[in-house]
Short mmCIF file of C-alpha atoms in Angstrom, two decimals:
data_model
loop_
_atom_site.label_atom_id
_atom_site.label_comp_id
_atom_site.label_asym_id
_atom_site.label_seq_id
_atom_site.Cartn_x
_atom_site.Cartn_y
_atom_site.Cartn_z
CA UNK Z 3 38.47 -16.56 -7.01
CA UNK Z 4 36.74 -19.19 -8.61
CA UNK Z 5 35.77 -22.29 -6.50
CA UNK Z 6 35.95 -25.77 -8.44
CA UNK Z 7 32.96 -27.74 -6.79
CA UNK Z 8 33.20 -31.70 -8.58
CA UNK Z 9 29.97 -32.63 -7.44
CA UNK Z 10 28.25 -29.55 -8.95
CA UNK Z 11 30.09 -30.59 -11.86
CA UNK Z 12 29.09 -33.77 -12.08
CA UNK Z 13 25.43 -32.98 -11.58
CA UNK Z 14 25.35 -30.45 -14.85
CA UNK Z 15 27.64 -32.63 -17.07
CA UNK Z 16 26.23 -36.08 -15.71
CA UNK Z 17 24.66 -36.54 -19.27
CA UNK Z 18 27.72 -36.08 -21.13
CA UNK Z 19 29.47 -38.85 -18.93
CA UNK Z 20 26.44 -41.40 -19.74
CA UNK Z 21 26.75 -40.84 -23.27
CA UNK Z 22 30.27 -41.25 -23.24
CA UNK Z 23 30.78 -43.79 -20.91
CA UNK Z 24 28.05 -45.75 -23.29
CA UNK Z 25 29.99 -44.98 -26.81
CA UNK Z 26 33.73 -45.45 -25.27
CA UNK Z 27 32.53 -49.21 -24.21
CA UNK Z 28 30.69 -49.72 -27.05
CA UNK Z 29 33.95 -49.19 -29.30
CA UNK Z 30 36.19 -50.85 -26.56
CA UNK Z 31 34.04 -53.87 -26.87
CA UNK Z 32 33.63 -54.08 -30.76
CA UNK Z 33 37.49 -53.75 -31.00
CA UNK Z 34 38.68 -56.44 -28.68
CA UNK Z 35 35.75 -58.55 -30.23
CA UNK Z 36 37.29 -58.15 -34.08
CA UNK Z 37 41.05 -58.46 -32.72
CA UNK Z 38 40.36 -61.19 -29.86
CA UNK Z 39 42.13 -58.79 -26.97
CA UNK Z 40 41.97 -55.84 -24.98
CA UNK Z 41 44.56 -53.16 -25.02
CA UNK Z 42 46.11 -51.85 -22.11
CA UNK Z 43 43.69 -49.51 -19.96
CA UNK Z 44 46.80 -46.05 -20.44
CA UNK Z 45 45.66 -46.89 -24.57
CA UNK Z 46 42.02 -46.66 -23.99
CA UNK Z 47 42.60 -43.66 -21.57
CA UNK Z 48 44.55 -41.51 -23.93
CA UNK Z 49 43.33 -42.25 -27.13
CA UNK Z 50 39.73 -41.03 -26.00
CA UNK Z 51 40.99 -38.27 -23.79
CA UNK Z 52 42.57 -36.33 -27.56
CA UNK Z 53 39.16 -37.37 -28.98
CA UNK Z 54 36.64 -35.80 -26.61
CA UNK Z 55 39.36 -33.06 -26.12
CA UNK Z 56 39.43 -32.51 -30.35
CA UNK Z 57 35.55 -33.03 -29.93
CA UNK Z 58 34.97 -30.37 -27.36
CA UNK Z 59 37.31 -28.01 -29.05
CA UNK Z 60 36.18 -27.70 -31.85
CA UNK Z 61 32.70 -27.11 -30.18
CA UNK Z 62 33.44 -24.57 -27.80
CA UNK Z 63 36.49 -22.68 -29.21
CA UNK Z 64 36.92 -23.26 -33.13
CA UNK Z 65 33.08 -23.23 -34.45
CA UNK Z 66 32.24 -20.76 -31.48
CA UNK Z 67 34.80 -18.08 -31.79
CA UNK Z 68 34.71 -18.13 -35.97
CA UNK Z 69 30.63 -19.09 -36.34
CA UNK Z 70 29.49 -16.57 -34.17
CA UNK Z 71 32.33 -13.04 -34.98
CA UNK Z 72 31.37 -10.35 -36.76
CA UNK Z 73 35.03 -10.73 -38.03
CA UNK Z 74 34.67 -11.80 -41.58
CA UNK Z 75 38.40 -12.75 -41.30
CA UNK Z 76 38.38 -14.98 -38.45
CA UNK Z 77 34.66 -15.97 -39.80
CA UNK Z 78 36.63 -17.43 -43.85
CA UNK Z 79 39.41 -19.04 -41.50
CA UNK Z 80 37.17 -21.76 -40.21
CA UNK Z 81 38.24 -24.55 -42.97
CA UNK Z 82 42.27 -23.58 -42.21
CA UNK Z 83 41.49 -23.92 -38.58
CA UNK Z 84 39.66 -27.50 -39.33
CA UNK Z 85 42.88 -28.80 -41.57
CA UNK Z 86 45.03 -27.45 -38.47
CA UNK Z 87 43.02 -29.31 -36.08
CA UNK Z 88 43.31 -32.65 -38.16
CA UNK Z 89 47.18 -32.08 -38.29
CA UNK Z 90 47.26 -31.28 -34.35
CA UNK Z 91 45.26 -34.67 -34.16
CA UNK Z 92 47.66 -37.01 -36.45
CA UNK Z 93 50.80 -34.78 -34.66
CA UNK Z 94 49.50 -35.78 -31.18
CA UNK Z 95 48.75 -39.31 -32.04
CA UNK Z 96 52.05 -40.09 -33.31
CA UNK Z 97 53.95 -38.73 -31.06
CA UNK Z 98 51.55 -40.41 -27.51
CA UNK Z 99 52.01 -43.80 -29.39
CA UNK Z 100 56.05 -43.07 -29.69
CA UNK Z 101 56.85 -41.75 -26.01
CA UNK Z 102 54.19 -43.32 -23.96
CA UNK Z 103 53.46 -46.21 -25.12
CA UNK Z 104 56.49 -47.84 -23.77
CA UNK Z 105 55.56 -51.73 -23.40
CA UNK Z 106 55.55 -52.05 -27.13
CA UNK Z 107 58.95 -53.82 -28.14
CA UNK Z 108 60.37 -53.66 -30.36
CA UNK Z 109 59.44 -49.30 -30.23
CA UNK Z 110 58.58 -47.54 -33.81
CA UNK Z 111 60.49 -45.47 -34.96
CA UNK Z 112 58.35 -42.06 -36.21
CA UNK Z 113 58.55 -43.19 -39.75
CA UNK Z 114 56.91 -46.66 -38.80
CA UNK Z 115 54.06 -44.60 -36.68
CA UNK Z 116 53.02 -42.27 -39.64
CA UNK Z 117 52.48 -44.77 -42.46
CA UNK Z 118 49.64 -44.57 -44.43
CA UNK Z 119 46.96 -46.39 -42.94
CA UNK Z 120 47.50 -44.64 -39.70
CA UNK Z 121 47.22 -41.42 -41.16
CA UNK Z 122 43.96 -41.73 -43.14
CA UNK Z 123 42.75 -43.58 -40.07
CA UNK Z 124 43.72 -40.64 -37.86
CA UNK Z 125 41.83 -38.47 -40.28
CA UNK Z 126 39.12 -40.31 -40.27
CA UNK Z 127 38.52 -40.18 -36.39
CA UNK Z 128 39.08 -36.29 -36.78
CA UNK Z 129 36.82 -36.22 -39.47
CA UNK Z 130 34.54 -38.21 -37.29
CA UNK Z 131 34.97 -36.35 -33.97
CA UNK Z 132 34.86 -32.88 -35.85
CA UNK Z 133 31.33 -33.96 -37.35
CA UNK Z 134 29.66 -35.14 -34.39
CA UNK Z 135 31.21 -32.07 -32.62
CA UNK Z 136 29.16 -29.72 -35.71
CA UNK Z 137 26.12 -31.73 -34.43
CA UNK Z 138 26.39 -30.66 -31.37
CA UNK Z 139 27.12 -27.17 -31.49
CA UNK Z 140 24.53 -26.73 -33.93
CA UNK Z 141 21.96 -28.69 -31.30
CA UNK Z 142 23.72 -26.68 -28.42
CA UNK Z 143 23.09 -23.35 -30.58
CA UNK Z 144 19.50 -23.78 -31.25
CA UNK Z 145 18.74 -24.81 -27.84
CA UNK Z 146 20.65 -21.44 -26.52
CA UNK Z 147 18.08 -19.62 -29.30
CA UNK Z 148 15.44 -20.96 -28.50
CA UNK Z 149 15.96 -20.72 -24.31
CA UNK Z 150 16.43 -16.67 -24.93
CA UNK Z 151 13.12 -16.85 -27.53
CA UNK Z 152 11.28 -18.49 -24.61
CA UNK Z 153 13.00 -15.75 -22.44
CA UNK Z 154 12.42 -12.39 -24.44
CA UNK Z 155 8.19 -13.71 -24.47
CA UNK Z 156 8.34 -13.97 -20.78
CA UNK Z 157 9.90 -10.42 -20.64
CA UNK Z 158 7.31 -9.43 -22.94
CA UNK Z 159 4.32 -10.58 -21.22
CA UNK Z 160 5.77 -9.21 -17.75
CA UNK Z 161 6.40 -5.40 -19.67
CA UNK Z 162 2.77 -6.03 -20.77
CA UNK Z 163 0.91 -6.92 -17.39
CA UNK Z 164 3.63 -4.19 -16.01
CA UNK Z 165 2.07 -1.58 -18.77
CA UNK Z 166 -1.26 -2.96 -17.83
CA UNK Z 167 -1.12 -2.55 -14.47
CA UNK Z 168 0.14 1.22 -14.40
CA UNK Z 169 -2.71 2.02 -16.50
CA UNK Z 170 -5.06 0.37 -14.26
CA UNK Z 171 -3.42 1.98 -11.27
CA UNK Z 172 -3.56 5.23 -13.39
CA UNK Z 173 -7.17 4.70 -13.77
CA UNK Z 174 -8.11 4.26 -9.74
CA UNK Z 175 -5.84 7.12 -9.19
CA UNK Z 176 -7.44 9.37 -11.48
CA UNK Z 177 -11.10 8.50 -10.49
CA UNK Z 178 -9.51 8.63 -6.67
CA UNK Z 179 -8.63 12.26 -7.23
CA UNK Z 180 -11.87 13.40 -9.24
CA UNK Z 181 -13.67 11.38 -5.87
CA UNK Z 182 -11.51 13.88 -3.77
CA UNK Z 183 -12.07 16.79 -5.67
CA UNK Z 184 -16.42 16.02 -5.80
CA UNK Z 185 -17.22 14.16 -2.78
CA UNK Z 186 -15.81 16.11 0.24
CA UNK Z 187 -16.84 19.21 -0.89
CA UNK Z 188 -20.24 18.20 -0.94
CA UNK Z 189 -20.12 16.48 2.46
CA UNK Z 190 -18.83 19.31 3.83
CA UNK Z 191 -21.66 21.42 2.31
CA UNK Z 192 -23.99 18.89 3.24
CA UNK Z 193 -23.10 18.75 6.54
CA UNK Z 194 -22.94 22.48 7.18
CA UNK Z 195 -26.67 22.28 5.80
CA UNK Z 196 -27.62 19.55 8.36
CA UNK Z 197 -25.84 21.56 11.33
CA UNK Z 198 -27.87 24.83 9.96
CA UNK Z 199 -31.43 22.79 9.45
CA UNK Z 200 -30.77 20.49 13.53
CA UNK Z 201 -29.61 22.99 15.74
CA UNK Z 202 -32.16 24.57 16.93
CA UNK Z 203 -34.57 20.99 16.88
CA UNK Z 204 -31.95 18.96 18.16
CA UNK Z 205 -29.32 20.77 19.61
CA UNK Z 206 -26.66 17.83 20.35
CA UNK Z 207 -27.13 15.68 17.08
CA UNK Z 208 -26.22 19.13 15.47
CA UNK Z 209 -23.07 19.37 17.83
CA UNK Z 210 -22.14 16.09 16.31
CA UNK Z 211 -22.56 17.23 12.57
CA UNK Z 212 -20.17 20.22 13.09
CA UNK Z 213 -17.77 17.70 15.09
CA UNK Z 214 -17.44 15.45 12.21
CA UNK Z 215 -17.55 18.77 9.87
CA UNK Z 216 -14.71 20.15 12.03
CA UNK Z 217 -12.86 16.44 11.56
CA UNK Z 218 -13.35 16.09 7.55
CA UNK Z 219 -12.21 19.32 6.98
CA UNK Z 220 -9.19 19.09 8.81
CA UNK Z 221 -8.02 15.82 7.34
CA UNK Z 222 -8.53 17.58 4.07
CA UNK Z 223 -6.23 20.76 4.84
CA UNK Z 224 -3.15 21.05 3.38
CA UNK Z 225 -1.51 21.69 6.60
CA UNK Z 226 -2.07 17.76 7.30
CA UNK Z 227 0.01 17.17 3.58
CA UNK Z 228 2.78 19.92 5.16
CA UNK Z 229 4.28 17.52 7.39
CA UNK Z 230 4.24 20.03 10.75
CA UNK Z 231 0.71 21.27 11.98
CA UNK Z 232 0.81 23.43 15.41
CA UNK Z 233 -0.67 21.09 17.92
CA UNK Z 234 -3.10 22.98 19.08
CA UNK Z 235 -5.16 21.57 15.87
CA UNK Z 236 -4.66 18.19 17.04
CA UNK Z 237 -5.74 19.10 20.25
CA UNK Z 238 -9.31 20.52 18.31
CA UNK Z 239 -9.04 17.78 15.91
CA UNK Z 240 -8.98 14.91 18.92
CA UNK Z 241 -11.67 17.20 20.82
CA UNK Z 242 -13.94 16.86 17.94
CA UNK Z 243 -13.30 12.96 17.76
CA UNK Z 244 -13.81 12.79 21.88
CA UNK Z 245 -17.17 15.13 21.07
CA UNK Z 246 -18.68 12.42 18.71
CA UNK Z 247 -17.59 9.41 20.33
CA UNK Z 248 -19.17 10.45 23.51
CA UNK Z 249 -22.31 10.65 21.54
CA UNK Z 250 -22.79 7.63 20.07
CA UNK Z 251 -21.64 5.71 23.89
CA UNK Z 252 -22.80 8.18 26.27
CA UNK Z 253 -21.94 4.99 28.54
CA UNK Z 254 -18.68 5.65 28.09
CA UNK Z 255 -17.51 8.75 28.84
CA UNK Z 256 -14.69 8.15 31.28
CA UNK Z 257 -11.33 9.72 29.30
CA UNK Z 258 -9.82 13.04 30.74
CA UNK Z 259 -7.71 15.15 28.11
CA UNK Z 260 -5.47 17.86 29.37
CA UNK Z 261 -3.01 20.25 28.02
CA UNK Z 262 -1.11 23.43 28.59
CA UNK Z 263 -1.03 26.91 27.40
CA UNK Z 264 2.33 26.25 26.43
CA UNK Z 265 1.51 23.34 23.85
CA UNK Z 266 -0.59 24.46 21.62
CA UNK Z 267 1.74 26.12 19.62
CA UNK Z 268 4.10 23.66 19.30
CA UNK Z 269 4.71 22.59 15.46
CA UNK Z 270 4.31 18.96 15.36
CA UNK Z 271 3.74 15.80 13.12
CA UNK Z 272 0.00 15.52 12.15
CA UNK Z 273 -1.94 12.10 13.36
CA UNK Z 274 -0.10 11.37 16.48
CA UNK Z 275 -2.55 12.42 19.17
CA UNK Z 276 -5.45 11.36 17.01
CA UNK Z 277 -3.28 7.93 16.80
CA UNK Z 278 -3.35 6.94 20.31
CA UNK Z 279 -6.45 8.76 21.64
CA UNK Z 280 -8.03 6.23 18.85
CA UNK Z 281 -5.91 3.40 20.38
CA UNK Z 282 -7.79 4.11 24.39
CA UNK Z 283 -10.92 4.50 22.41
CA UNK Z 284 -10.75 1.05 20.57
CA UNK Z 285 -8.97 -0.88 23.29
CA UNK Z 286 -9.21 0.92 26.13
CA UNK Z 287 -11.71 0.38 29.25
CA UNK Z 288 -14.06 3.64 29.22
CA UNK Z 289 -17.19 2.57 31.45
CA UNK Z 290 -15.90 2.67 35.13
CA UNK Z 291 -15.79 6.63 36.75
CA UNK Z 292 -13.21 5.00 39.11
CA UNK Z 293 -11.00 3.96 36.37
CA UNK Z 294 -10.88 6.43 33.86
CA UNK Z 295 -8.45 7.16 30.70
CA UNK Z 296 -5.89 9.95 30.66
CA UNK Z 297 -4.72 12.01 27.57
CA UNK Z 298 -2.46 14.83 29.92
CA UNK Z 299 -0.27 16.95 27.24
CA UNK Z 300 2.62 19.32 28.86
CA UNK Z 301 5.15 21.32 26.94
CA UNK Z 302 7.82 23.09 29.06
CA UNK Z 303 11.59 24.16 28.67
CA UNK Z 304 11.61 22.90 25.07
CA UNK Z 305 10.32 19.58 25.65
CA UNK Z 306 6.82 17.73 25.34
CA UNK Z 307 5.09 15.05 27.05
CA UNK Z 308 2.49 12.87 25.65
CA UNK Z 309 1.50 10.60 28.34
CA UNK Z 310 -1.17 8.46 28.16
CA UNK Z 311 -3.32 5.75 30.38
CA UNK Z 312 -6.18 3.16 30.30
CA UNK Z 313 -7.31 0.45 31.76
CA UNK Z 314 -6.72 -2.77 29.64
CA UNK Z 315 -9.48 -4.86 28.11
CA UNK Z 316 -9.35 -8.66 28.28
CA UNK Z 317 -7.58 -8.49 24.68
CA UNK Z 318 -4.24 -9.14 23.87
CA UNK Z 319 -1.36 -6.15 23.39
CA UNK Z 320 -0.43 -7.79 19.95
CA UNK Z 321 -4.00 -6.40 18.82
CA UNK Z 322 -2.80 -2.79 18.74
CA UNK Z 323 0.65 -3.40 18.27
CA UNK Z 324 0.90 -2.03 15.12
CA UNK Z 325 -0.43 1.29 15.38
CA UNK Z 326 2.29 2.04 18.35
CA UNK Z 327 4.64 0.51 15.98
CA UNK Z 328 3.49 3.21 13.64
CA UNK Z 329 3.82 6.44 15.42
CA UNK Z 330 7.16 5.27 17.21
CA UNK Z 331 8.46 4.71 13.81
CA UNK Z 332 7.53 8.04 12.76
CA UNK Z 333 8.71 9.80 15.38
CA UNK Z 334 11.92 8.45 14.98
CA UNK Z 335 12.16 9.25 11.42
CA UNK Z 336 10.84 12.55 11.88
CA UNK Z 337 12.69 13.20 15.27
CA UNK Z 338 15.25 10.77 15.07
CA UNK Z 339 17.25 10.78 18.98
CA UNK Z 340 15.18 13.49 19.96
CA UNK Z 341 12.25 11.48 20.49
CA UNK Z 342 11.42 8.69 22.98
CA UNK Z 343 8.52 6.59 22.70
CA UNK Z 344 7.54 3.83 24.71
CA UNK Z 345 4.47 1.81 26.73
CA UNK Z 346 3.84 -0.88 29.09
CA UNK Z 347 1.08 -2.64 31.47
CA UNK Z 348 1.72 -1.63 35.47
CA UNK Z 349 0.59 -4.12 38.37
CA UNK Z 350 -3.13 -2.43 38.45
CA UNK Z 351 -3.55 -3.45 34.70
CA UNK Z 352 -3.33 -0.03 33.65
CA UNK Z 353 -2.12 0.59 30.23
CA UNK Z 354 0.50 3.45 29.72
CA UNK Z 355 2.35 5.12 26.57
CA UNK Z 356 5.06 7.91 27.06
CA UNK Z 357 5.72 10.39 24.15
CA UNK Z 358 8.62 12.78 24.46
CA UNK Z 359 10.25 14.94 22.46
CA UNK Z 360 12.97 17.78 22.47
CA UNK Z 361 12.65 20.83 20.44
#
């Protein structure tokens, strides 16, 4: 259903009133000058309301519908459809002046109405009305033309910057793959050659080179791409990490990780348990013995628990939000009801995230 709103259509026609409203006084004022009176306000009213109606017509309808159809029929009527306009116009006229223009006494007759000089004045308005009406269609046309011009270039230059950005994207993907293809292959081998050349020298650094070895190569695996790794990789992969991190803070070494037998061949989504052991590591409290981080795994009667502790640093949770936003996201979409995922801070300021899911 179409909704008329009159001060929408106000606002988009408000031009066409001013113009109007300027003419129509104009012509009221020149005629009561020459004649020394002013007619009656119906006159004024319905004499212009046939005249912007002929004017508008022949705009929108007559030079619209013939002007612009591949009909070549319609297209050769336009000059019949002009001289039946003109006769609609005289027709009209004649017949508002007899009916409704009752204070005239005595009335005219139809034969007194359609004398000469009122119908070559008649045609004359049309005449008038039509040509201004030509004007602006044509004005009307080529400002239509010339908006869809202006709109084609724009479409245009978007396709282009579109073209030119998928080849540019095409570009960093194809020197992203040739990067994947080169570079971890020879940090791997590099690597291996570093383990090989430190381990007898320096023992520990070289336990570090084949944890990170053991870490790059498993991100790389096409198990990780498979969607479902068994979790006993993730429990290697997050050893590894643990391995190395302890390292590089041998401050900090206060995180237990525990499993069961029974977990490590569960199939499960890749990333998780790296995901939050990373979150204790970054945000978590690791330096007090008598506070120390949790990572306890347990699968039994077809369902796991990933539970999860640590003492809170001074930061705010909003800091991390994000990555628990992550991986309860994808276990939802991955597990859908058969997951639960959830944390929260206790009384003692530990921090705590539940993982569970039924298989």
């Amino acid at each position: 259903m179409i909704i008329f709103h009159p001060a929408g259509f106000f606002s988009k026609y408000k031009y066409h009133f001013l113009v109007w409203s300027i003419f129509i006084a104009y012509q009221i004022l020149i005629q009561a000058t020459y004649s020394g009176k002013f007619s009656a306000a119906k006159q004024y009213f319905l004499a212009y309301f046939f005249s912007l109606l002929l004017f508008y017509f022949h705009a929108h309808v007559v030079l619209k519908y013939t002007l612009n159809t591949p009909n070549k029929i319609l297209k050769y009527s336009l000059g019949i459809l002009i001289i039946l306009e003109i006769i609609g116009y005289l027709v009209i006229g004649g017949l508002v002046t007899k009916y409704l223009y009752t204070d005239e006494s005595p009335q005219k007759s139809l034969s007194q109405i359609f004398n000469k000089a009122y119908i070559i004045g008649r045609i004359w308005m049309a005449i008038y009305y039509m040509g201004t009406s030509t004007g602006y269609y044509f004005l009307m046309h080529h400002r239509q033309q010339k908006q869809l011009v202006e709109k084609m270039k724009q479409q245009e230059l978007k396709t282009i910057l579109l073209e030119k950005a998928i080849k540019n994207e095409l570009v960093l993907t194809q020197n992203a793959f040739l990067r994947a293809q080169i570079n971890p292959h020879f940090l791997i081998n590099t690597l291996s050659f570093l383990y090989n050349e430190t381990r007898k020298l320096a023992p520990k650094a070289a336990e570090s080179i084949l944890s990170l070895s053991d870490i790059i190569q498993y991100s790389l695996s096409k198990e990780v791409d498979a969607g479902f790794v068994e979790l006993e990789k993730e429990i290697r992969l997050v050893e590894s990490f643990l391995t190395l991190y302890q390292a590089r803070e041998p401050l900090k070494k206060q995180l237990s990780f525990s499993y069961n037998a029974a977990a490590l061949a569960v199939p499960f989504i890749p990333m998780i348990l790296m995901s939050l052991t990373e979150r204790i590591i970054k945000h978590g409290q690791l330096d007090d013995s008598l506070k120390p981080a949790k990572i306890k795994i347990i699968y039994e009667d077809s369902i796991l628990f990933i539970d999860t502790s640590n003492m809170k640093c001074m930061e705010s949770l909003s800091t991390h939000e994000t990555i628990l936003e992550s991986i309860n996201s994808r276990l939802a979409t991955v597990y859908g009801d058969r997951a639960e995922f959830g944390f929260y801070l206790d009384t003692h300021n530990y921090f705590h995230t539940y993982t569970k899911v039924q298989f």
